CSV table of C-alpha atoms in Angstrom, one decimal:
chain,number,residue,atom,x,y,z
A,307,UNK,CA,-38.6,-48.8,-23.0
A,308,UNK,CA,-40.8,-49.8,-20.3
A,309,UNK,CA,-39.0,-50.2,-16.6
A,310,UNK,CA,-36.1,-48.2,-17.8
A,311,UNK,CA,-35.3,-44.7,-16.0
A,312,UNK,CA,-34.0,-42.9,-18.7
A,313,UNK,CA,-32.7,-40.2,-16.6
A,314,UNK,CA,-30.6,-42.6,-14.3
A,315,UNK,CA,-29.3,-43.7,-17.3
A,316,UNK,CA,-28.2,-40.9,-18.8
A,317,UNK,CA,-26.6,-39.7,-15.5
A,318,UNK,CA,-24.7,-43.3,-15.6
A,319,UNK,CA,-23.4,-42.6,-18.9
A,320,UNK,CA,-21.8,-38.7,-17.8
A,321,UNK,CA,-20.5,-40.5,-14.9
A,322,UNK,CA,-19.2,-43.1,-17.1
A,323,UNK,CA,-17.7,-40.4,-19.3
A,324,UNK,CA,-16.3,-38.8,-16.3
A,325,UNK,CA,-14.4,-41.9,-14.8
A,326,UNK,CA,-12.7,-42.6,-18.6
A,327,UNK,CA,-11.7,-38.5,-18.6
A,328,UNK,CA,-14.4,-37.5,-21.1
A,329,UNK,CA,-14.6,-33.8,-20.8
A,330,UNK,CA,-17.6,-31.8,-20.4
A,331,UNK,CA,-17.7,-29.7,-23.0
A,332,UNK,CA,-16.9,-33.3,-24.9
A,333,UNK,CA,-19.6,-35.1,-23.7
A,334,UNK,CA,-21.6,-32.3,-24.5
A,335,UNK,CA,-20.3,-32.3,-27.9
A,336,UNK,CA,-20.7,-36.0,-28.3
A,337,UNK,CA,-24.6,-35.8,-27.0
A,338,UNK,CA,-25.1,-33.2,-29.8
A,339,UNK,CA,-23.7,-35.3,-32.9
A,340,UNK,CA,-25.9,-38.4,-31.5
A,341,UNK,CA,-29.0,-36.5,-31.5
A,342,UNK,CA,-28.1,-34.6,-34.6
A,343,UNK,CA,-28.0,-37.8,-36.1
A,344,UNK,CA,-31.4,-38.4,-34.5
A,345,UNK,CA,-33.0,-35.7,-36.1
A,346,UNK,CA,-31.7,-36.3,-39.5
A,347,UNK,CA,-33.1,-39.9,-39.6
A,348,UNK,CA,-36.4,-38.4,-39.3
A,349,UNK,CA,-36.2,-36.1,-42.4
A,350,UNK,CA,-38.5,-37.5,-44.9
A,351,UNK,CA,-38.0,-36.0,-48.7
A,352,UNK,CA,-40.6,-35.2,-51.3
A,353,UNK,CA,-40.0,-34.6,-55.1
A,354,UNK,CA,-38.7,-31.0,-55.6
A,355,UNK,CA,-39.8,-28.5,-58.2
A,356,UNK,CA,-37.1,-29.2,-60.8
A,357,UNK,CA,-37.2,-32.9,-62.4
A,358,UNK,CA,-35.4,-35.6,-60.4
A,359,UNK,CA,-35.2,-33.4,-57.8
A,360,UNK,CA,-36.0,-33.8,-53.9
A,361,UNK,CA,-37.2,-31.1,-50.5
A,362,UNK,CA,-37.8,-32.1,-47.1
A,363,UNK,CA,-41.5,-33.5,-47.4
A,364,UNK,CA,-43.2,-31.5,-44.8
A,365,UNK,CA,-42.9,-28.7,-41.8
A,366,UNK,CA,-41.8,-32.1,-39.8
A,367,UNK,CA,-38.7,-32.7,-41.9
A,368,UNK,CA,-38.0,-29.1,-42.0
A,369,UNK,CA,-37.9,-29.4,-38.3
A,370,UNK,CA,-35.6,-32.1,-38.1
A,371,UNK,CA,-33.7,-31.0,-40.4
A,372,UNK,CA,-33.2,-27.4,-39.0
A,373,UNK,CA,-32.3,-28.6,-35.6
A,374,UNK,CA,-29.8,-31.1,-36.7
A,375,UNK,CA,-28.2,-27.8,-38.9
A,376,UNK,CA,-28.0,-26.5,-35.8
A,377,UNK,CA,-26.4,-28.9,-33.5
A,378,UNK,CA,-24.4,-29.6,-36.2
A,379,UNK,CA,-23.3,-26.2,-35.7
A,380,UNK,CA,-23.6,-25.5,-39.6
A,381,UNK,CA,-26.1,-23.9,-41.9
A,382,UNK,CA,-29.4,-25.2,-42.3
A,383,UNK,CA,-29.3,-24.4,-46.3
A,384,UNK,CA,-26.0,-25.9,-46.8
A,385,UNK,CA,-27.0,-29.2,-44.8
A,386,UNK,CA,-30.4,-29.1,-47.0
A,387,UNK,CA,-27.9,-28.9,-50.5
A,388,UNK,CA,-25.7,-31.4,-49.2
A,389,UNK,CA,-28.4,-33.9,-48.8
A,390,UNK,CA,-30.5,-33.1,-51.6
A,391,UNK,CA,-27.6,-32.4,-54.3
A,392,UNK,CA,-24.3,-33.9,-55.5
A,393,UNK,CA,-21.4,-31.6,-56.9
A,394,UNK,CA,-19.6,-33.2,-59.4
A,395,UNK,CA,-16.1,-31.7,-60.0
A,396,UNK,CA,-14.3,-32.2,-63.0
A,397,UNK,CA,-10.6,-30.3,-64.1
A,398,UNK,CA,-12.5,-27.4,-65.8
A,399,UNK,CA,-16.0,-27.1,-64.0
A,400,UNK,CA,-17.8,-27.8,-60.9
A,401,UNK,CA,-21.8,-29.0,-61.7
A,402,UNK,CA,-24.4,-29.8,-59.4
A,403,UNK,CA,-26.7,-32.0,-60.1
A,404,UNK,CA,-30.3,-32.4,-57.9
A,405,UNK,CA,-31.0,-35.9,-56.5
A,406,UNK,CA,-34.6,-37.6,-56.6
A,407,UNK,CA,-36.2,-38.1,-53.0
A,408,UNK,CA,-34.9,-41.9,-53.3
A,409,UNK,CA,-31.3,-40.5,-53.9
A,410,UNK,CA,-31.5,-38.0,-50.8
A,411,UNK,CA,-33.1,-40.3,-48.6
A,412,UNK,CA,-29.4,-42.3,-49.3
A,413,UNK,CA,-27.2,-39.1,-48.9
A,414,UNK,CA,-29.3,-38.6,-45.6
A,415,UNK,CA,-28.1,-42.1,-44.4
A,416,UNK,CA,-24.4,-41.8,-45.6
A,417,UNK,CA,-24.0,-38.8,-44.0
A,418,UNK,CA,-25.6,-40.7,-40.6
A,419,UNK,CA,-23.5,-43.3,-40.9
A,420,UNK,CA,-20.6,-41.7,-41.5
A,421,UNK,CA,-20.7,-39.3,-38.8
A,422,UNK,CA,-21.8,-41.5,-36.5
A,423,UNK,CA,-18.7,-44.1,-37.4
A,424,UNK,CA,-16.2,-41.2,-37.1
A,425,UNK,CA,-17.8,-40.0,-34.0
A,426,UNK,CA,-16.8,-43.4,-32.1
A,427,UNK,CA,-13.0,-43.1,-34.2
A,428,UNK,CA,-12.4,-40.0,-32.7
């Protein structure tokens, strides 16, 4: 945004977080979900090579979705199969079933959303 000094604000917020007893290594923690989060808005999907399945669309969404994997702190595969499939468990098996790019673009949000809301419970 124009006439806004981003870095002034961001120091204004780790003073902020200071004051209210935000930790550092919290604050740095909290800075990694939200641009985690960031980076997994902007992973597009593309239909996979299986029917009704879904990828990340391009060496852009394989970026962002890398980088979130790894302020996320977990694997970039498992994050990809978390967002592109669904495991259904049932008493006697576990299946896994792919998810169009329509479906994943979905997961992609839920995910978003929901870390972003338990971010702000904790």
């Amino acid at each position: 945004m124009e006439g806004v000094d981003d870095s002034k604000e961001y120091i204004a917020t780790r003073r902020a977080m200071d004051i209210v007893g935000i930790s550092s290594e919290e604050q740095d923690a909290i800075f990694r979900v939200v641009a985690a989060i960031l980076h997994l808005g902007n992973i597009e999907f593309a239909k996979g090579k299986e029917i009704d399945s879904s990828m990340p669309k391009d060496e852009k969404s394989w970026f962002h979705l890398q980088t979130a994997a790894e302020l996320f702190m977990c694997d970039a595969k498992a994050l990809e199969d978390s967002l592109c499939k669904r495991l259904i468990v049932t008493r006697d098996e576990t299946i896994t079933k792919s998810l169009d790019p329509e479906t994943a673009a979905l997961s992609r949000d839920a995910l978003a959303k929901i870390v972003y809301s338990r971010l702000f419970d904790w």
